Structure formats: structure tokens, C-alpha cells
mmCIF file of C-alpha atoms in Angstrom:
data_model
loop_
_atom_site.group_PDB
_atom_site.id
_atom_site.type_symbol
_atom_site.label_atom_id
_atom_site.label_comp_id
_atom_site.label_asym_id
_atom_site.label_seq_id
_atom_site.Cartn_x
_atom_site.Cartn_y
_atom_site.Cartn_z
ATOM 1 C CA MET J 1 -8.990 -3.548 16.289
ATOM 2 C CA GLY J 2 -12.899 -3.190 16.161
ATOM 3 C CA TYR J 3 -14.436 0.395 18.022
ATOM 4 C CA ALA J 4 -18.450 0.384 18.870
ATOM 5 C CA LEU J 5 -19.541 3.120 16.400
ATOM 6 C CA ASN J 6 -21.532 5.428 18.201
ATOM 7 C CA PRO J 7 -25.053 6.625 16.256
ATOM 8 C CA ASP J 8 -25.083 9.333 17.467
ATOM 9 C CA THR J 9 -21.691 10.452 16.125
ATOM 10 C CA LEU J 10 -22.039 12.578 12.534
ATOM 11 C CA LEU J 11 -19.726 10.690 9.746
ATOM 12 C CA THR J 12 -18.548 11.899 6.568
ATOM 13 C CA ARG J 13 -14.399 11.047 5.761
ATOM 14 C CA VAL J 14 -15.028 7.570 4.701
ATOM 15 C CA CYS J 15 -12.375 4.791 3.512
ATOM 16 C CA ILE J 16 -12.805 1.161 2.297
ATOM 17 C CA HIS J 17 -9.800 -1.391 2.099
ATOM 18 C CA GLN J 18 -9.026 -5.141 1.860
ATOM 19 C CA PRO J 19 -7.654 -6.323 5.090
ATOM 20 C CA ASP J 20 -3.983 -6.160 3.529
ATOM 21 C CA PHE J 21 -1.183 -8.325 5.731
ATOM 22 C CA ALA J 22 0.931 -5.610 7.576
ATOM 23 C CA PRO J 23 0.880 -2.755 4.720
ATOM 24 C CA TYR J 24 2.592 -0.003 3.840
ATOM 25 C CA LEU J 25 2.499 3.863 5.116
ATOM 26 C CA GLY J 26 0.301 4.666 2.811
ATOM 27 C CA PHE J 27 -2.335 2.573 3.783
ATOM 28 C CA PHE J 28 -1.892 4.151 6.974
ATOM 29 C CA GLN J 29 -1.528 7.945 6.103
ATOM 30 C CA ARG J 30 -5.385 7.645 4.820
ATOM 31 C CA LEU J 31 -6.407 6.396 8.173
ATOM 32 C CA LEU J 32 -5.248 9.844 8.992
ATOM 33 C CA LEU J 33 -7.856 11.354 6.768
ATOM 34 C CA VAL J 34 -11.183 9.519 7.988
ATOM 35 C CA ASP J 35 -13.333 9.420 10.670
ATOM 36 C CA HIS J 36 -14.134 5.262 9.965
ATOM 37 C CA PHE J 37 -12.666 2.933 8.810
ATOM 38 C CA ILE J 38 -14.441 -0.197 7.076
ATOM 39 C CA LEU J 39 -11.673 -3.679 6.268
ATOM 40 C CA LEU J 40 -13.255 -4.681 2.699
ATOM 41 C CA ASP J 41 -13.180 -8.566 3.999
ATOM 42 C CA ASP J 42 -16.032 -10.414 1.753
ATOM 43 C CA VAL J 43 -14.246 -9.899 -1.789
ATOM 44 C CA GLN J 44 -12.598 -12.652 -3.124
ATOM 45 C CA PHE J 45 -8.530 -13.293 -2.427
ATOM 46 C CA ILE J 46 -6.136 -12.620 -4.740
ATOM 47 C CA ARG J 47 -3.464 -15.121 -4.961
ATOM 48 C CA ARG J 48 -1.189 -12.499 -5.636
ATOM 49 C CA GLY J 49 -2.268 -9.459 -3.754
ATOM 50 C CA TRP J 50 -1.175 -8.076 -1.086
ATOM 51 C CA GLN J 51 -3.295 -9.653 1.956
ATOM 52 C CA HIS J 52 -0.403 -12.326 2.723
ATOM 53 C CA ARG J 53 2.575 -11.182 2.281
ATOM 54 C CA ASP J 54 4.293 -7.531 2.075
ATOM 55 C CA GLN J 55 8.617 -6.452 2.323
ATOM 56 C CA ILE J 56 10.512 -5.964 4.882
ATOM 57 C CA LYS J 57 14.208 -5.195 4.171
ATOM 58 C CA SER J 58 17.325 -8.154 4.581
ATOM 59 C CA LYS J 59 21.260 -7.103 4.183
ATOM 60 C CA GLN J 60 20.203 -7.995 0.066
ATOM 61 C CA GLY J 61 17.087 -5.608 -0.207
ATOM 62 C CA PRO J 62 14.046 -6.267 0.269
ATOM 63 C CA VAL J 63 12.841 -9.536 0.553
ATOM 64 C CA TRP J 64 8.377 -11.260 1.083
ATOM 65 C CA LEU J 65 7.798 -12.121 4.457
ATOM 66 C CA THR J 66 4.534 -14.572 3.674
ATOM 67 C CA LEU J 67 1.784 -16.054 5.420
ATOM 68 C CA SER J 68 1.694 -19.915 4.825
ATOM 69 C CA LEU J 69 -2.552 -20.763 3.463
ATOM 70 C CA ALA J 70 -3.756 -23.576 4.284
ATOM 71 C CA LYS J 71 -5.237 -25.107 1.281
ATOM 72 C CA GLY J 72 -9.215 -24.202 -0.393
ATOM 73 C CA GLU J 73 -10.832 -23.432 -3.852
ATOM 74 C CA TYR J 74 -9.872 -21.141 -5.487
ATOM 75 C CA GLU J 75 -12.164 -18.692 -5.082
ATOM 76 C CA GLN J 76 -12.353 -17.590 -1.725
ATOM 77 C CA ARG J 77 -13.906 -14.685 -0.311
ATOM 78 C CA ILE J 78 -10.922 -13.049 2.030
ATOM 79 C CA ASN J 79 -13.268 -14.124 5.440
ATOM 80 C CA GLU J 80 -12.481 -17.602 4.322
ATOM 81 C CA VAL J 81 -8.723 -17.960 4.243
ATOM 82 C CA ARG J 82 -7.099 -20.001 6.293
ATOM 83 C CA LEU J 83 -3.480 -20.578 7.569
ATOM 84 C CA ALA J 84 -1.533 -24.024 7.668
ATOM 85 C CA ASP J 85 -1.974 -25.360 10.417
ATOM 86 C CA ASP J 86 1.777 -26.260 10.035
ATOM 87 C CA PRO J 87 3.795 -24.327 12.795
ATOM 88 C CA LYS J 88 6.892 -24.499 10.812
ATOM 89 C CA TRP J 89 5.989 -21.533 8.711
ATOM 90 C CA ILE J 90 5.712 -19.442 12.100
ATOM 91 C CA ASP J 91 8.546 -20.329 12.740
ATOM 92 C CA ASP J 92 10.682 -19.377 9.472
ATOM 93 C CA ASN J 93 8.842 -16.106 9.653
ATOM 94 C CA LEU J 94 9.409 -15.138 12.881
ATOM 95 C CA ASN J 95 13.319 -16.429 11.621
ATOM 96 C CA LEU J 96 13.562 -13.538 8.756
ATOM 97 C CA LEU J 97 12.331 -10.774 11.468
ATOM 98 C CA ARG J 98 15.030 -11.667 13.460
ATOM 99 C CA GLU J 99 17.472 -12.031 10.890
ATOM 100 C CA CYS J 100 16.672 -8.280 9.142
ATOM 101 C CA TYR J 101 15.977 -6.033 12.640
ATOM 102 C CA ARG J 102 18.224 -7.943 14.545
ATOM 103 C CA HIS J 103 20.269 -4.067 14.877
ATOM 104 C CA SER J 104 16.988 -2.802 14.666
ATOM 105 C CA ALA J 105 16.846 0.315 17.521
ATOM 106 C CA CYS J 106 14.298 -0.925 18.660
ATOM 107 C CA PHE J 107 13.820 -4.920 17.904
ATOM 108 C CA GLU J 108 14.232 -5.466 21.642
ATOM 109 C CA GLU J 109 11.253 -4.088 21.834
ATOM 110 C CA ILE J 110 8.940 -4.921 18.640
ATOM 111 C CA PHE J 111 9.751 -8.707 18.145
ATOM 112 C CA PRO J 112 7.887 -10.440 21.287
ATOM 113 C CA LEU J 113 4.736 -7.949 20.226
ATOM 114 C CA VAL J 114 5.226 -9.362 16.577
ATOM 115 C CA GLU J 115 5.861 -13.062 17.754
ATOM 116 C CA GLU J 116 3.304 -13.124 20.268
ATOM 117 C CA ILE J 117 1.252 -12.751 17.547
ATOM 118 C CA TYR J 118 2.329 -15.385 15.198
ATOM 119 C CA ARG J 119 2.406 -17.403 18.405
ATOM 120 C CA ALA J 120 -1.598 -16.562 19.756
ATOM 121 C CA GLY J 121 -3.243 -19.490 17.748
ATOM 122 C CA TYR J 122 -4.965 -17.819 14.864
ATOM 123 C CA SER J 123 -6.733 -19.919 12.446
ATOM 124 C CA ARG J 124 -8.725 -17.334 10.083
ATOM 125 C CA LEU J 125 -5.753 -15.019 7.794
ATOM 126 C CA ILE J 126 -7.871 -12.531 8.817
ATOM 127 C CA ASP J 127 -7.776 -12.378 12.547
ATOM 128 C CA PHE J 128 -4.582 -12.905 11.652
ATOM 129 C CA ASN J 129 -4.329 -8.938 9.936
ATOM 130 C CA ARG J 130 -6.479 -7.617 12.052
ATOM 131 C CA ALA J 131 -4.219 -8.009 15.178
ATOM 132 C CA ILE J 132 -1.074 -6.709 13.174
ATOM 133 C CA LEU J 133 -2.935 -4.022 12.280
ATOM 134 C CA ASP J 134 -3.828 -3.253 16.051
ATOM 135 C CA LEU J 135 -0.508 -3.544 16.989
ATOM 136 C CA ALA J 136 0.094 -0.794 13.910
ATOM 137 C CA PHE J 137 -2.886 1.824 14.951
ATOM 138 C CA THR J 138 -1.267 1.219 18.770
ATOM 139 C CA TYR J 139 1.914 2.572 17.363
ATOM 140 C CA PHE J 140 0.565 5.028 14.270
ATOM 141 C CA GLN J 141 -1.377 6.543 17.306
ATOM 142 C CA ILE J 142 -4.763 5.221 15.239
ATOM 143 C CA SER J 143 -8.230 5.515 16.862
ATOM 144 C CA LEU J 144 -11.083 5.202 15.151
ATOM 145 C CA PRO J 145 -14.524 3.411 14.216
ATOM 146 C CA VAL J 146 -13.982 0.105 12.188
ATOM 147 C CA THR J 147 -16.398 -2.456 10.656
ATOM 148 C CA LEU J 148 -16.388 -4.840 8.770
ATOM 149 C CA ALA J 149 -18.072 -4.910 5.132
ATOM 150 C CA SER J 150 -19.543 -8.298 5.522
ATOM 151 C CA ASP J 151 -21.100 -7.173 8.795
ATOM 152 C CA TYR J 152 -23.787 -5.195 6.503
ATOM 153 C CA ALA J 153 -25.101 -7.992 3.934
ATOM 154 C CA ILE J 154 -24.107 -5.430 0.271
ATOM 155 C CA THR J 155 -24.998 -7.636 -2.796
ATOM 156 C CA THR J 156 -24.131 -5.432 -4.524
ATOM 157 C CA ALA J 157 -20.134 -5.168 -6.636
ATOM 158 C CA SER J 158 -17.067 -3.758 -7.538
ATOM 159 C CA SER J 159 -18.218 0.347 -7.375
ATOM 160 C CA ALA J 160 -21.259 0.471 -6.811
ATOM 161 C CA ARG J 161 -21.012 -2.203 -3.394
ATOM 162 C CA LEU J 162 -18.719 0.707 -2.320
ATOM 163 C CA VAL J 163 -21.008 2.780 -2.282
ATOM 164 C CA ASP J 164 -23.559 1.181 -0.767
ATOM 165 C CA LEU J 165 -21.378 0.607 2.205
ATOM 166 C CA VAL J 166 -20.614 4.716 2.067
ATOM 167 C CA LEU J 167 -23.972 4.996 2.090
ATOM 168 C CA LYS J 168 -24.580 2.666 5.092
ATOM 169 C CA ILE J 169 -22.586 4.756 7.566
ATOM 170 C CA SER J 170 -24.425 7.909 6.396
ATOM 171 C CA ALA J 171 -21.170 9.027 5.214
ATOM 172 C CA SER J 172 -20.714 12.015 2.378
ATOM 173 C CA GLN J 173 -16.819 11.400 1.575
ATOM 174 C CA TYR J 174 -14.516 9.481 0.124
ATOM 175 C CA ILE J 175 -11.147 8.634 0.501
ATOM 176 C CA SER J 176 -8.868 6.940 -1.960
ATOM 177 C CA GLY J 177 -5.903 5.873 -2.854
ATOM 178 C CA THR J 178 -4.390 6.978 -6.664
ATOM 179 C CA GLY J 179 -4.637 2.746 -7.149
ATOM 180 C CA ALA J 180 -8.358 3.618 -7.630
ATOM 181 C CA ARG J 181 -8.615 5.586 -10.451
ATOM 182 C CA ASP J 182 -8.587 2.424 -13.171
ATOM 183 C CA TYR J 183 -11.588 1.562 -11.953
ATOM 184 C CA LEU J 184 -13.111 3.142 -9.620
ATOM 185 C CA ASP J 185 -16.283 4.577 -11.280
ATOM 186 C CA GLU J 186 -17.012 8.721 -9.605
ATOM 187 C CA GLN J 187 -20.264 9.248 -11.502
ATOM 188 C CA LEU J 188 -21.731 6.601 -9.118
ATOM 189 C CA PHE J 189 -20.411 8.154 -6.744
ATOM 190 C CA SER J 190 -21.556 11.593 -7.818
ATOM 191 C CA ALA J 191 -24.820 10.609 -8.827
ATOM 192 C CA ALA J 192 -25.346 9.389 -4.773
ATOM 193 C CA GLY J 193 -24.212 12.865 -2.821
ATOM 194 C CA ILE J 194 -20.655 11.897 -2.321
ATOM 195 C CA ALA J 195 -16.867 13.623 -2.575
ATOM 196 C CA VAL J 196 -14.740 11.597 -3.417
ATOM 197 C CA GLN J 197 -11.261 12.689 -2.720
ATOM 198 C CA TRP J 198 -7.769 10.922 -3.848
ATOM 199 C CA GLN J 199 -4.753 10.315 -1.475
ATOM 200 C CA GLN J 200 -2.277 12.647 -1.286
ATOM 201 C CA PHE J 201 1.490 10.873 -0.324
ATOM 202 C CA SER J 202 4.900 11.409 -0.171
ATOM 203 C CA HIS J 203 6.377 8.602 1.305
ATOM 204 C CA PRO J 204 8.790 10.424 4.127
ATOM 205 C CA VAL J 205 12.312 8.992 5.755
ATOM 206 C CA TYR J 206 13.039 7.063 7.933
ATOM 207 C CA PRO J 207 16.317 6.150 10.323
ATOM 208 C CA GLN J 208 16.287 2.674 7.673
ATOM 209 C CA LEU J 209 18.826 -0.869 8.428
ATOM 210 C CA HIS J 210 21.755 -1.606 5.548
ATOM 211 C CA GLU J 211 22.286 1.671 4.088
ATOM 212 C CA GLU J 212 20.322 3.519 0.805
ATOM 213 C CA PHE J 213 16.968 3.695 2.667
ATOM 214 C CA THR J 214 14.678 1.994 0.117
ATOM 215 C CA PRO J 215 10.500 2.843 0.648
ATOM 216 C CA MET J 216 7.320 1.307 0.949
ATOM 217 C CA LEU J 217 7.909 -1.696 2.997
ATOM 218 C CA SER J 218 5.638 -3.994 5.081
ATOM 219 C CA CYS J 219 5.347 -1.263 8.009
ATOM 220 C CA LEU J 220 7.150 -3.633 10.648
ATOM 221 C CA ASP J 221 9.967 -2.080 8.926
ATOM 222 C CA VAL J 222 9.242 1.342 10.154
ATOM 223 C CA LEU J 223 7.807 -0.055 13.759
ATOM 224 C CA PHE J 224 11.174 -2.085 14.262
ATOM 225 C CA ASN J 225 13.240 1.058 13.079
ATOM 226 C CA CYS J 226 11.501 3.757 15.404
ATOM 227 C CA GLY J 227 8.874 2.376 17.972
ATOM 228 C CA LYS J 228 7.042 5.154 19.359
ATOM 229 C CA ALA J 229 8.455 7.972 17.115
ATOM 230 C CA SER J 230 6.717 5.904 14.248
ATOM 231 C CA ALA J 231 3.324 7.686 14.941
ATOM 232 C CA ASP J 232 5.408 11.141 14.109
ATOM 233 C CA VAL J 233 7.037 10.032 11.051
ATOM 234 C CA LEU J 234 3.545 9.067 9.836
ATOM 235 C CA ARG J 235 1.967 12.323 10.483
ATOM 236 C CA SER J 236 5.139 13.685 8.375
ATOM 237 C CA THR J 237 3.067 12.852 5.651
ATOM 238 C CA LEU J 238 0.740 15.309 6.577
ATOM 239 C CA LYS J 239 2.492 17.576 6.868
#
């Protein structure tokens, strides 16, 4: 991932989000609504968060697919977190994906691409996650400028930090997921001349293994089941 930011392009809509691991479809729908995406890579890593894990679907139902991390300081920034150097967790993850999706319609197409990322030798969590996002961007047919929050040297925190990042790229609209309603200070955005728009997302139903449809899974579930049709599945959420 990483697209050159053209200074002559007028940016109006921006999304800012932490670099989660193989996030669910709602994450990517928001990117269809914006002109620029900032990865919030320099905030504290949350050990029970979504930066190193998400759910996939097994015969028994949803299970966690979790990346193994090296031991580090408790208060690490996301861009400081490193992956464990023991290759066993890589084999374990790939075996779990193989077990869950070997009968999926697009397994033969998707699994080698995912395995290539797992075996590429990434040492930092953020680099691994960006590679997975790149893969998802390809299949969801998403192309937009992507930058890192750490590139802007912003020192404020919380909502003020988001406002400053939006202003750094001269955007006028901030697109947010509804999960931020409890903590986002809309008055700060309004005072800075930035309009906050809340995402509206209804999860689509697509062909899926293992009986009754399960929503809110990792994007890997969509890719394995739908392959090149994944872009159509995602864009159906805009109708």
C-alpha cells in the first residue's frame, strides 16, 4: 500500500483508522466514501483490540485468527509492535485458514496469495497488516492515497489529533464509523470547519461456507468465498 499524494488534487473527504488485521467489510466500505485514508499507526497498541486478530469461520462457527507478537513494552505504539520470530505461529495460522476454507469457491486462488504474505518475513505488525490490506484493496478494487499518521508529526491526542490530521491534508469532511460516537468530540471538528459524517453500513449476505450466514467476519472470509466478485459484494452496501 502507499499511493503518492498529488498536491494538485483537492481532498475533501478523509477517513482515519488504526491499521487493523484483515478487518471486516464495514472498514472497507468507509474507504469507498473518501478521497484519502490515514492509517493511525502512532497511537498505543491495544492488546485486546483488532490490530493483530480477527474472526474467520470454521465448521463450528467463528474462531479467532491471531498473529503472534514478540514480547515488548506494555505501552507500545502500533508501529513499534513486532511479530514473533518463531515460525510455528505462521504454520498454525495457515493450517487454520486451510482447514476453514479449503472447500471455499476461491481457495486455490486466494490461499497462495495469503501464504506469500505470511512467509514474506515481515518483522513489524504494521507492515504485515498493510500487506493484507494491499491484497484486500486489489480484490475490492479500492485505489486512493494512503498515508501514515506518524508522517505528520502531530502531538495532540484524541479528537484533537484527528482534527489536526484532517487539517494537515486540507480536507473538509471526516467520515467516521458509528463506533466512535461515544468519544468523538464533534464540536472540535465543527470549530475547525470540518463536517463529520457518520457511516451507514448494513452487512451484505454473500455465499459462505458452513451453513447459516455469519456477518462481521474478517475480509478474508469474503475473499475466500467470493474472490474477484468481492468488489461487487462490497459495493452492494452502497445501494
